[in-house]
Coordinates of N, CA and C in Angstrom, one line a residue:
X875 N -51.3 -139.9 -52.7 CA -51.6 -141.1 -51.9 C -52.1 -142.2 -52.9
X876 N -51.4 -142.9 -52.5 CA -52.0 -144.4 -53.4 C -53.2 -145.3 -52.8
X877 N -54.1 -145.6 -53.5 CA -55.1 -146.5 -52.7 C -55.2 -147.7 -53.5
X878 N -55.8 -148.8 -53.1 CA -55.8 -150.1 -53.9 C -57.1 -151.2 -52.8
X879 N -57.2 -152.0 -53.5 CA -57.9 -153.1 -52.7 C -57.4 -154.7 -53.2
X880 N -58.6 -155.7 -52.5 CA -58.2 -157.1 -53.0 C -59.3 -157.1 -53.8
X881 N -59.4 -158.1 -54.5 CA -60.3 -158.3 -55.6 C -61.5 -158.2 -55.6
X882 N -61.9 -158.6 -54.4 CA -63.3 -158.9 -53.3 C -63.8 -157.4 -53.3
X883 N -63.1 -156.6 -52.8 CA -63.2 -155.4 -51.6 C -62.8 -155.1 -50.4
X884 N -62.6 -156.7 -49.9 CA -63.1 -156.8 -48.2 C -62.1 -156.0 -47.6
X885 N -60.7 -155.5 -48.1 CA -59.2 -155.3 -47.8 C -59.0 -154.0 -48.6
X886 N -59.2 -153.3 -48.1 CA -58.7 -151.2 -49.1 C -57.6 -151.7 -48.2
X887 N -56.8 -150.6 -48.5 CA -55.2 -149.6 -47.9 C -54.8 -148.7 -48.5
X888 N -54.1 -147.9 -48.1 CA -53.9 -146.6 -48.9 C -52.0 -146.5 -48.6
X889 N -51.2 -145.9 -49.4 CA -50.0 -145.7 -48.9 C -49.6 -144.2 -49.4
X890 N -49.0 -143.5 -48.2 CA -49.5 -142.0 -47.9 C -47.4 -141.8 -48.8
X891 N -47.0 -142.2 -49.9 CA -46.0 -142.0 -50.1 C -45.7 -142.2 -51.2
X892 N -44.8 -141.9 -52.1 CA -44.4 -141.8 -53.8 C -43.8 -143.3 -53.8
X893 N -44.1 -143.6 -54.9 CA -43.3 -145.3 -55.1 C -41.7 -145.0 -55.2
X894 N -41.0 -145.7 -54.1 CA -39.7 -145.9 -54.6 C -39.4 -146.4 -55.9
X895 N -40.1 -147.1 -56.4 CA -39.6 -147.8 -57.5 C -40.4 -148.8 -58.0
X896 N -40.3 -149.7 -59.3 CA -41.4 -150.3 -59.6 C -40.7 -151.3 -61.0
X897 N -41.1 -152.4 -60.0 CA -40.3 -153.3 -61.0 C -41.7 -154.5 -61.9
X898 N -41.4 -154.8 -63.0 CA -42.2 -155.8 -63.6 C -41.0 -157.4 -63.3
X899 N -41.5 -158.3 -62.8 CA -41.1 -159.6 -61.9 C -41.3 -161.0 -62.9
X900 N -40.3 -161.4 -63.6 CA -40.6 -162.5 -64.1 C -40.5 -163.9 -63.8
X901 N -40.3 -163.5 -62.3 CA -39.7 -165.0 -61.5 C -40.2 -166.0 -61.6
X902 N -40.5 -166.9 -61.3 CA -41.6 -167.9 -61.5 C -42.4 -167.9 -60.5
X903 N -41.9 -167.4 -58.8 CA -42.9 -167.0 -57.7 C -43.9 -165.6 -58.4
X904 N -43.8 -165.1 -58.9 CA -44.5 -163.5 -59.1 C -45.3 -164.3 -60.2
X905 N -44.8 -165.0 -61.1 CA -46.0 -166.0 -62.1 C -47.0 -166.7 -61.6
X906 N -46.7 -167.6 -60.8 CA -47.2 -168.0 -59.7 C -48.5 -167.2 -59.1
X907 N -48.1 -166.4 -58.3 CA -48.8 -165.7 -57.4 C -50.0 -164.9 -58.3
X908 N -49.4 -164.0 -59.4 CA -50.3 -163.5 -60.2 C -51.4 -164.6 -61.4
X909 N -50.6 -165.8 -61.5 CA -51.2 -166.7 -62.3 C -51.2 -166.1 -64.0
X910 N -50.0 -165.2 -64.2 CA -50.0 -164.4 -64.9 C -48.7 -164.3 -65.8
X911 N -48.0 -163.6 -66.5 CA -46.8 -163.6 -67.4 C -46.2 -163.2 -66.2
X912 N -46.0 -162.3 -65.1 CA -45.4 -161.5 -64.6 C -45.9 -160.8 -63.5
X913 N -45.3 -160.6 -62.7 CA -45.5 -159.6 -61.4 C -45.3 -158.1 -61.6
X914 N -45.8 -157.3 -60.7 CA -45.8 -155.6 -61.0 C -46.1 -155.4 -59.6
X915 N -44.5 -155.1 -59.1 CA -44.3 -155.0 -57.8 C -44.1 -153.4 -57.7
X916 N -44.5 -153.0 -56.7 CA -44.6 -151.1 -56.6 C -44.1 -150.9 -54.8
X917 N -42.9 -150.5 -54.9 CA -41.9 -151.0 -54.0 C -42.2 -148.9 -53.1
X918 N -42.8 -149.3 -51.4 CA -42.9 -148.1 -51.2 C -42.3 -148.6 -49.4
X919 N -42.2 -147.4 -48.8 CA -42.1 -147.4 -47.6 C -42.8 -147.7 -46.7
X920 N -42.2 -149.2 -46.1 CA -43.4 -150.0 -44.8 C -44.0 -149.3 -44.2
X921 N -43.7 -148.1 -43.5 CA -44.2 -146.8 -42.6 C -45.5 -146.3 -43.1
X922 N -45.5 -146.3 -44.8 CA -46.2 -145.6 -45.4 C -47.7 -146.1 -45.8
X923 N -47.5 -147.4 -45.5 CA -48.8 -148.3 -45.9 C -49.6 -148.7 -44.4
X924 N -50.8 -148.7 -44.7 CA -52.0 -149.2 -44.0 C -53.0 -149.6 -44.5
X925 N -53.4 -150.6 -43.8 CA -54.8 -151.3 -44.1 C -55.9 -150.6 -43.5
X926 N -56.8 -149.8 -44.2 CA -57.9 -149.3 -43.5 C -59.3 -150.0 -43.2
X927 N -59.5 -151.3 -44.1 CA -60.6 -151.8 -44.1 C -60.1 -152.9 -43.9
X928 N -61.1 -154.4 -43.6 CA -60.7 -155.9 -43.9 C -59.5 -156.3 -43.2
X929 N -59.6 -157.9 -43.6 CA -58.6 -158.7 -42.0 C -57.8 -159.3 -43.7
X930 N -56.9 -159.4 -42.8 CA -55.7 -159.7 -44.0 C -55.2 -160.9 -43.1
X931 N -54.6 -161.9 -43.7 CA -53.4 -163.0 -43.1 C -52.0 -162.9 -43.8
X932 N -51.0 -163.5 -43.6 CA -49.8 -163.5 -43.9 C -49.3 -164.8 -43.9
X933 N -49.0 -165.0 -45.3 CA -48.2 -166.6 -45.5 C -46.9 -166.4 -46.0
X934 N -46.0 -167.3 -44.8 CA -44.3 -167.0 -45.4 C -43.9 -168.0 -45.8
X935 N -43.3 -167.6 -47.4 CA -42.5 -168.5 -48.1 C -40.5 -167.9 -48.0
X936 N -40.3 -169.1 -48.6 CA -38.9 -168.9 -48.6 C -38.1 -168.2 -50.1
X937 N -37.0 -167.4 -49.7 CA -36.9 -166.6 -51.0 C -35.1 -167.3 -51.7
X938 N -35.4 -167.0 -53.5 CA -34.2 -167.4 -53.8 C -32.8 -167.5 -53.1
X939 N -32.7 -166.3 -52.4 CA -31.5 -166.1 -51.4 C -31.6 -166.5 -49.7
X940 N -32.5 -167.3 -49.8 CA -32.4 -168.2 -48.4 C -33.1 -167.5 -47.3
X941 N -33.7 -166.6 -47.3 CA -34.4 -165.4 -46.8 C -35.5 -166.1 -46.4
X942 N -36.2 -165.3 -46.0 CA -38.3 -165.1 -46.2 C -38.8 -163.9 -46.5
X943 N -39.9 -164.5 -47.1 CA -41.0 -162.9 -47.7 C -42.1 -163.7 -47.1
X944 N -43.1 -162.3 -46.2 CA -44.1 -162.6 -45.5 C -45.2 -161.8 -46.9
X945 N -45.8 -162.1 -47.1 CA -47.1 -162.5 -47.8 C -48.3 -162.0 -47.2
X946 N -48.4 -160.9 -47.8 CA -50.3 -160.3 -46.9 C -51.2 -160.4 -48.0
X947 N -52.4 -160.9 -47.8 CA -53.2 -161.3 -48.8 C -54.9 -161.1 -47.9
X948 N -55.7 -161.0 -48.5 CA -57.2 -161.1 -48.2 C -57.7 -162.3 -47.8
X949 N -58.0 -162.3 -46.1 CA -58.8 -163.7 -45.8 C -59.9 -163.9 -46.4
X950 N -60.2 -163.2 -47.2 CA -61.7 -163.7 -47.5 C -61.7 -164.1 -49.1
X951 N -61.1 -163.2 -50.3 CA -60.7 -163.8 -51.1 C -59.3 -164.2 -52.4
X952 N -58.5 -163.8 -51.4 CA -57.0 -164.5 -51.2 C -56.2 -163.9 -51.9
X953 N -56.8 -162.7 -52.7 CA -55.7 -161.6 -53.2 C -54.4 -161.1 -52.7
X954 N -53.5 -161.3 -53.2 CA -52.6 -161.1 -52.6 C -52.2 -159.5 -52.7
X955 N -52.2 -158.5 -51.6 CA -51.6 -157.1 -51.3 C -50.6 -156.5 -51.4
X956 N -49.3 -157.3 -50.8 CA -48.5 -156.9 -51.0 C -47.1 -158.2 -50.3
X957 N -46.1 -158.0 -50.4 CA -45.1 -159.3 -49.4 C -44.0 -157.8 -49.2
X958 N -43.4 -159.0 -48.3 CA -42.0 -157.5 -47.6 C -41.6 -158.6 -47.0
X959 N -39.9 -158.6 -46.9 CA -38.7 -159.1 -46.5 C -38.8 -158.5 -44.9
X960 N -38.7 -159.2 -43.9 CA -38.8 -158.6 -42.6 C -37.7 -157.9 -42.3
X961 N -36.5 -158.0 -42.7 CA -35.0 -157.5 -42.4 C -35.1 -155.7 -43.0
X962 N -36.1 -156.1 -44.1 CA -35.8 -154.4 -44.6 C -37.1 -153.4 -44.5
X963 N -36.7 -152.5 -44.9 CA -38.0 -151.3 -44.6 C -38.9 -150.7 -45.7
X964 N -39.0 -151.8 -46.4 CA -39.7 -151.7 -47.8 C -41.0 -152.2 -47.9
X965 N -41.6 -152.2 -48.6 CA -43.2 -153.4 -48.6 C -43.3 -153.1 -50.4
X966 N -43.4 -154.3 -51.0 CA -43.7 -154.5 -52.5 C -45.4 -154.7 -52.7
X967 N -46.0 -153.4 -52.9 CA -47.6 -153.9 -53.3 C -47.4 -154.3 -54.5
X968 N -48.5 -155.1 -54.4 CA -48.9 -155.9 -55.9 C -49.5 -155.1 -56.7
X969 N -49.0 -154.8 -58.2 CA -49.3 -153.5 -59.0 C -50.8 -153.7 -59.3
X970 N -51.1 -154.6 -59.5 CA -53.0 -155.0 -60.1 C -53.6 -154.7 -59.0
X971 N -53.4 -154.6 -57.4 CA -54.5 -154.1 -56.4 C -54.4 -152.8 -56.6
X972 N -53.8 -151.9 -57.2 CA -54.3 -150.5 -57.2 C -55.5 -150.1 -57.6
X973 N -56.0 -149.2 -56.9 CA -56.5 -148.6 -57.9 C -56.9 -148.0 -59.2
X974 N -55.8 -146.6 -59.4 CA -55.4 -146.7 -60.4 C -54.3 -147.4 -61.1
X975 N -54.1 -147.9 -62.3 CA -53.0 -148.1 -62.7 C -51.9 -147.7 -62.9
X976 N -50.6 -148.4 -62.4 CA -49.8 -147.6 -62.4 C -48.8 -147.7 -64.4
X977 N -47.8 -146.5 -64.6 CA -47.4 -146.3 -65.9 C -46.3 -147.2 -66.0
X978 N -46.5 -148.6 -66.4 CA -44.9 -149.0 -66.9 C -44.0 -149.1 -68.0
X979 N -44.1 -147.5 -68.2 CA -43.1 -147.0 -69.4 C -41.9 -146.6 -68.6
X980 N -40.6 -147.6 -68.9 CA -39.7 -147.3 -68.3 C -38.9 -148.1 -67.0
X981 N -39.9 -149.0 -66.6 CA -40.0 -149.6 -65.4 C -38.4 -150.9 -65.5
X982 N -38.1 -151.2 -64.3 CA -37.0 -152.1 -64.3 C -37.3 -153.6 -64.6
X983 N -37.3 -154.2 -65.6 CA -37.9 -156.0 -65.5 C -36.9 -156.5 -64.7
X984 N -37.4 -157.4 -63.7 CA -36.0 -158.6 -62.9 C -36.4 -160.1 -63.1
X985 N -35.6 -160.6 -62.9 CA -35.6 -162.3 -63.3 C -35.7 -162.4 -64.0
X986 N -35.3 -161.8 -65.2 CA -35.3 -161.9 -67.0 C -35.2 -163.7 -67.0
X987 N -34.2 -163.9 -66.6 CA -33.7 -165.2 -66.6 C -35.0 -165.9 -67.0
X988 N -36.1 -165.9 -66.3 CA -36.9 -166.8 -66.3 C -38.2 -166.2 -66.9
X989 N -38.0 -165.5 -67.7 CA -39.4 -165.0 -68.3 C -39.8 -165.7 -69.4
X990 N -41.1 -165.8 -69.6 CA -41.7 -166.6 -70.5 C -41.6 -166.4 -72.2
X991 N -41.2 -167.4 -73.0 CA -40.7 -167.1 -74.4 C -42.2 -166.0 -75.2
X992 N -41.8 -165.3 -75.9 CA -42.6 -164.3 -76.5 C -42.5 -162.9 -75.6
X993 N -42.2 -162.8 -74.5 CA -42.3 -161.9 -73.7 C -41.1 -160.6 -74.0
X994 N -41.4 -159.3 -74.5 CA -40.2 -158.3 -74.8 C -39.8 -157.6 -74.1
X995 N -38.8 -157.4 -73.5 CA -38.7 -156.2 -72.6 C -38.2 -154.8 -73.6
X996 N -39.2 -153.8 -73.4 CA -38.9 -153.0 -74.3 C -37.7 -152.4 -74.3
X997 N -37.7 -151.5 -75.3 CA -36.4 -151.2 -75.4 C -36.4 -149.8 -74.4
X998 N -35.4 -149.5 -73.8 CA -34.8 -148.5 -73.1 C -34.9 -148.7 -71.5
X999 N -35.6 -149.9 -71.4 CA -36.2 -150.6 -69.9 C -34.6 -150.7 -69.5
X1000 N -34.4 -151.2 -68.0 CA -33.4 -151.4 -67.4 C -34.0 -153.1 -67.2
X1001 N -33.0 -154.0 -67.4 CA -33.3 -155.2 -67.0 C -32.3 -156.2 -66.3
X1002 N -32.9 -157.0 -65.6 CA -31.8 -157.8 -64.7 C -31.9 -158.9 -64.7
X1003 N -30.9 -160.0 -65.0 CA -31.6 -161.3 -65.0 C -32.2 -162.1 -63.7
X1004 N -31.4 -161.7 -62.9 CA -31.9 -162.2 -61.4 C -32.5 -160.8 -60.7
X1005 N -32.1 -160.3 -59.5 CA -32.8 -159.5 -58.7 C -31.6 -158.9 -58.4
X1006 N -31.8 -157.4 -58.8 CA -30.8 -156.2 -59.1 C -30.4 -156.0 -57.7
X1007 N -28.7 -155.3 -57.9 CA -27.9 -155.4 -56.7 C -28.0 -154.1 -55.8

């Protein structure tokens, strides 16, 4: 089981499931949001996640491919949890609310395209310049 919070506390959840997969996000939304080089998205099954503590809100932005991502974040101190595409059955937590840290030796980078100069993607990583097919 994975547990994590918002930065505050006010917001735990736990997700009762193995990560599908786990991408490091160099889009400029994942920059953005993390205020950081990059995003560390930990992509698991919508089913599998719950909020056990704290009131969360949802803010929906529009995505490169004309879409929406709904946005769950902490009312109280605005950490963002996790976002999910409503059409699919995924939910992407934000890798820094974990608790533990997760290992990204190996991990997929996407949006190369737009990653910040100095940034390496190591060698043996799988990488994509946009968002893998």
């Amino acid at each position: 089981m994975l547990k994590g919070s918002c930065q505050c506390g006010a917001v735990i959840y736990e997700v009762d499931a193995t990560p599908i997969d786990i991408y490091v996000c160099h889009c400029t939304e994942c920059r953005k949001q993390s205020s950081s080089a990059f995003g560390i998205s930990v992509i698991v099954p919508a089913e599998a996640m719950r909020i056990v503590e704290g009131k969360t809100r949802i803010w929906t932005r529009p995505t490169a491919s004309g879409g929406e991502i709904l946005c769950l974040f902490c009312e109280t101190c605005g950490s963002r949890i996790s976002h999910a595409d409503p059409a699919e059955d995924v939910v992407s937590i934000k890798g820094g609310s974990l608790a533990s840290p997760v290992d990204l030796t190996g991990v997929k980078h996407i949006w190369t395209q737009s990653k910040l100069p100095g940034i390496t993607i190591p060698a043996g990583c799988e990488s994509f310049e946009r968002e893998p097919a």
